[in-house]
Amino acid sequence: MDTTDQNTSLDDFLTWKVSALRDYLTKRGMTKDGTKSELAALCYSASVLKIEVVPSSFEIIKNNQLDYQNLLKINGQVLSDPLQIHDNWLDEKNGMKKFPPVYISDIIKYLSEKNTSGKMKEILQDYKIGKAYEYFKNGFLQEIFYHDIDAKSKYCFLRAKCVPSQKIKDEEHDVWVCVEKATGEIGSSYCTCTAGLGGTCNHVAGLLFRVEAANKLGASACTSLPCTWKVPSKIKGVKPTKIKDLRIIKSRHGQSDSKRPLVSQSKSQYQPIPESKDNLDIFSAVLKKSIPNACIFKGFVTENVEETVTKPVSEDITAYTIQDIKTKCNDQTDFLSNMPKYSESDIQKVMFSTIGQSSNEKWHEIRSGRLTSSNFYEIHTKVQSYKKKEGVTFYPLISRLMGYKS
């Protein structure tokens, strides 16, 4: 039951079944929880306030499809869907000379016809602050493509992609405008953004501003194209910058851009703590007296201190090499069960004898045949590769670990 009018009283709603009351409220997007008297009161309030039925998802899609089809009907002529036309589009470089004569007067006329006076005031306010103009000026609007529909048609399509201003990594909006070729009168427009069916979103206006700028600058003439017009490239991302380095740009139609730094030069170059060697010396002297072992002093250059260079000790460490150890063993089992254990003095002896590492011949001798930590990752990846695909050669790795000379 959903047959109501403005004269339906609260008592009438109280005669309804609970299921009917809930159905009435559900269709209007209202809560359906409560007692029967509460539901009846809600239904009566909805009736008095003339709350309309919320269309279903299917109805919304159907209505949107009908609205979109109506956008393609201009002065009794049904045009093809530009989003479904995939051939014969001219890029901006080749199609600009065919751009229709769209000017600011045509844009304002189209926006005023498409909107109520209240909405028009909002659009003009947005225009004054250059919101739609920014889409064109800052490169959010990409290259414009031109399609003449056919030689006999008095209309043409202009199509472009526009990067969302808030989330530039989101999917780009598809924007198209239908314009009369000879007069520049705007017949219809569409954008895939949320407000696109209205035909007057900022993305559409940005496309129109770009066409208007090309016409006003005379860039559509092929002789002036190379020196006055630049086809926009795709925005790949916004490079992070410090707040003090930001440049405030307020684009206005018909005016050159005025750029001013957010922070003046005198402020950005101001140093609250002037650098002075005397101050640093005093500070370091006081700090060193209090905390002589502070880490900060590792970075200070100490004057009059002779540099000490540790040189390798000349000792025989042959007994510590794998080649020497294996001569004392009969087989692998014997080798593994009699692994040598080194004392602290042995470790110190090897360490001082191999100072310089790769430039020290003894370092290569003691390293030969040992699996050192610097090789663990390469050994691990080689084994994993072998598990996935037999036939992987181990010879280069083994040759290097064993110290074989090519």
Coordinates of C-alpha atoms in Angstrom, one line a residue, residues 256-405:
S256 CA 48.6 37.2 -16.9
D257 CA 49.5 34.9 -14.0
S258 CA 50.8 36.7 -10.9
K259 CA 53.3 34.6 -9.0
R260 CA 54.5 35.5 -5.5
P261 CA 56.4 33.4 -3.0
L262 CA 54.5 32.2 0.0
V263 CA 57.5 33.3 2.1
S264 CA 59.4 36.5 1.2
Q265 CA 63.1 36.2 0.3
S266 CA 64.2 38.1 3.4
K267 CA 62.3 35.7 5.6
S268 CA 63.4 32.5 3.8
Q269 CA 67.0 33.5 4.1
Y270 CA 66.8 34.5 7.8
Q271 CA 69.1 32.5 10.1
P272 CA 67.8 32.5 13.7
I273 CA 71.2 31.1 14.9
P274 CA 74.1 32.6 13.0
E275 CA 76.9 30.2 12.3
S276 CA 80.1 31.2 14.2
K277 CA 83.2 29.1 14.8
D278 CA 83.8 30.8 18.1
N279 CA 80.4 29.8 19.4
L280 CA 80.9 26.2 18.3
D281 CA 84.3 26.1 19.9
I282 CA 82.9 27.4 23.2
F283 CA 80.0 25.0 23.1
S284 CA 82.2 22.0 22.3
A285 CA 84.7 22.9 25.0
V286 CA 81.9 23.1 27.7
L287 CA 80.3 19.9 26.5
K288 CA 83.6 17.9 26.3
K289 CA 84.4 19.0 29.9
S290 CA 81.0 17.6 31.0
I291 CA 80.8 14.5 28.8
P292 CA 84.2 13.7 27.3
N293 CA 83.1 10.5 25.7
A294 CA 80.0 12.0 23.9
C295 CA 79.5 10.6 20.3
I296 CA 79.5 14.1 18.9
F297 CA 83.2 14.4 19.4
K298 CA 83.8 11.6 16.9
G299 CA 83.0 14.0 14.2
F300 CA 85.3 16.7 15.4
V301 CA 88.8 17.1 14.0
T302 CA 91.3 17.0 16.8
E303 CA 94.4 19.1 16.2
N304 CA 98.0 18.1 16.9
V305 CA 97.1 14.4 17.0
E306 CA 99.3 12.1 15.0
E307 CA 97.3 9.7 12.8
T308 CA 97.9 6.1 13.7
V309 CA 97.6 3.5 10.9
T310 CA 97.4 -0.1 11.8
K311 CA 99.5 -2.3 9.7
P312 CA 99.2 -6.0 9.2
V313 CA 101.3 -8.3 11.4
S314 CA 103.8 -10.5 9.5
E315 CA 103.0 -13.9 10.9
D316 CA 102.6 -17.4 9.5
I317 CA 98.8 -18.2 9.5
T318 CA 99.0 -21.2 7.1
A319 CA 97.8 -23.5 9.9
Y320 CA 94.4 -21.7 9.9
T321 CA 93.7 -22.2 6.1
I322 CA 91.3 -24.8 4.9
Q323 CA 93.9 -26.3 2.7
D324 CA 96.2 -27.0 5.7
I325 CA 93.4 -28.3 7.8
K326 CA 92.2 -30.8 5.2
T327 CA 95.7 -32.4 5.0
K328 CA 95.2 -33.6 8.5
C329 CA 91.9 -35.3 7.8
N330 CA 91.3 -38.6 6.0
D331 CA 87.7 -37.9 4.8
Q332 CA 84.7 -35.6 5.1
T333 CA 83.5 -37.3 8.3
D334 CA 86.9 -36.9 9.9
F335 CA 87.0 -33.2 8.9
L336 CA 83.5 -32.4 10.3
S337 CA 84.1 -34.3 13.5
N338 CA 87.4 -32.6 14.1
M339 CA 86.6 -29.0 13.3
P340 CA 89.3 -26.8 14.8
K341 CA 88.4 -24.4 17.6
Y342 CA 90.1 -21.1 17.8
S343 CA 91.1 -19.3 21.0
E344 CA 90.9 -15.5 21.4
S345 CA 94.6 -15.2 20.7
D346 CA 94.2 -17.2 17.5
I347 CA 91.4 -14.9 16.3
Q348 CA 93.5 -11.8 17.1
K349 CA 96.4 -13.3 15.3
V350 CA 94.3 -13.9 12.1
M351 CA 92.7 -10.5 12.4
F352 CA 95.9 -8.6 12.6
S353 CA 97.5 -10.7 9.8
T354 CA 94.7 -10.0 7.4
I355 CA 94.3 -6.2 7.8
G356 CA 93.5 -4.6 4.5
Q357 CA 91.3 -7.5 3.4
S358 CA 91.2 -7.7 -0.4
S359 CA 94.5 -5.9 -0.7
N360 CA 96.1 -8.5 1.6
E361 CA 97.2 -11.8 0.1
K362 CA 96.9 -13.6 3.5
W363 CA 93.2 -12.5 3.6
H364 CA 92.6 -14.4 0.4
E365 CA 94.4 -17.4 1.7
I366 CA 92.4 -17.6 4.9
R367 CA 89.1 -16.9 3.1
S368 CA 89.6 -19.6 0.5
G369 CA 87.1 -22.5 1.0
R370 CA 85.2 -20.7 3.7
L371 CA 81.5 -19.6 3.5
T372 CA 81.7 -16.1 4.9
S373 CA 78.7 -13.9 5.8
S374 CA 79.2 -11.6 2.8
N375 CA 78.5 -14.7 0.5
F376 CA 75.4 -16.1 2.3
Y377 CA 72.9 -14.2 0.2
E378 CA 74.4 -15.3 -3.1
I379 CA 74.7 -18.9 -1.9
H380 CA 71.1 -18.9 -0.8
T381 CA 69.7 -17.4 -4.0
K382 CA 71.8 -19.9 -6.1
V383 CA 70.3 -22.8 -4.2
Q384 CA 66.8 -21.5 -4.6
S385 CA 67.3 -21.1 -8.3
Y386 CA 68.6 -24.7 -8.5
K387 CA 65.4 -25.9 -6.7
K388 CA 63.2 -24.2 -9.3
K389 CA 65.3 -25.2 -12.3
E390 CA 67.8 -28.0 -12.5
G391 CA 70.8 -27.3 -14.7
V392 CA 71.8 -24.1 -13.0
T393 CA 75.6 -24.1 -12.9
F394 CA 77.4 -23.7 -9.6
Y395 CA 80.9 -23.6 -11.0
P396 CA 81.4 -19.7 -11.0
L397 CA 80.3 -19.5 -7.4
I398 CA 82.3 -22.5 -6.2
S399 CA 85.3 -21.3 -8.1
R400 CA 85.2 -17.9 -6.3
L401 CA 84.5 -19.4 -2.9
M402 CA 87.4 -21.9 -3.3
G403 CA 89.8 -19.2 -4.6
Y404 CA 90.4 -21.0 -7.9
K405 CA 92.4 -18.8 -10.3

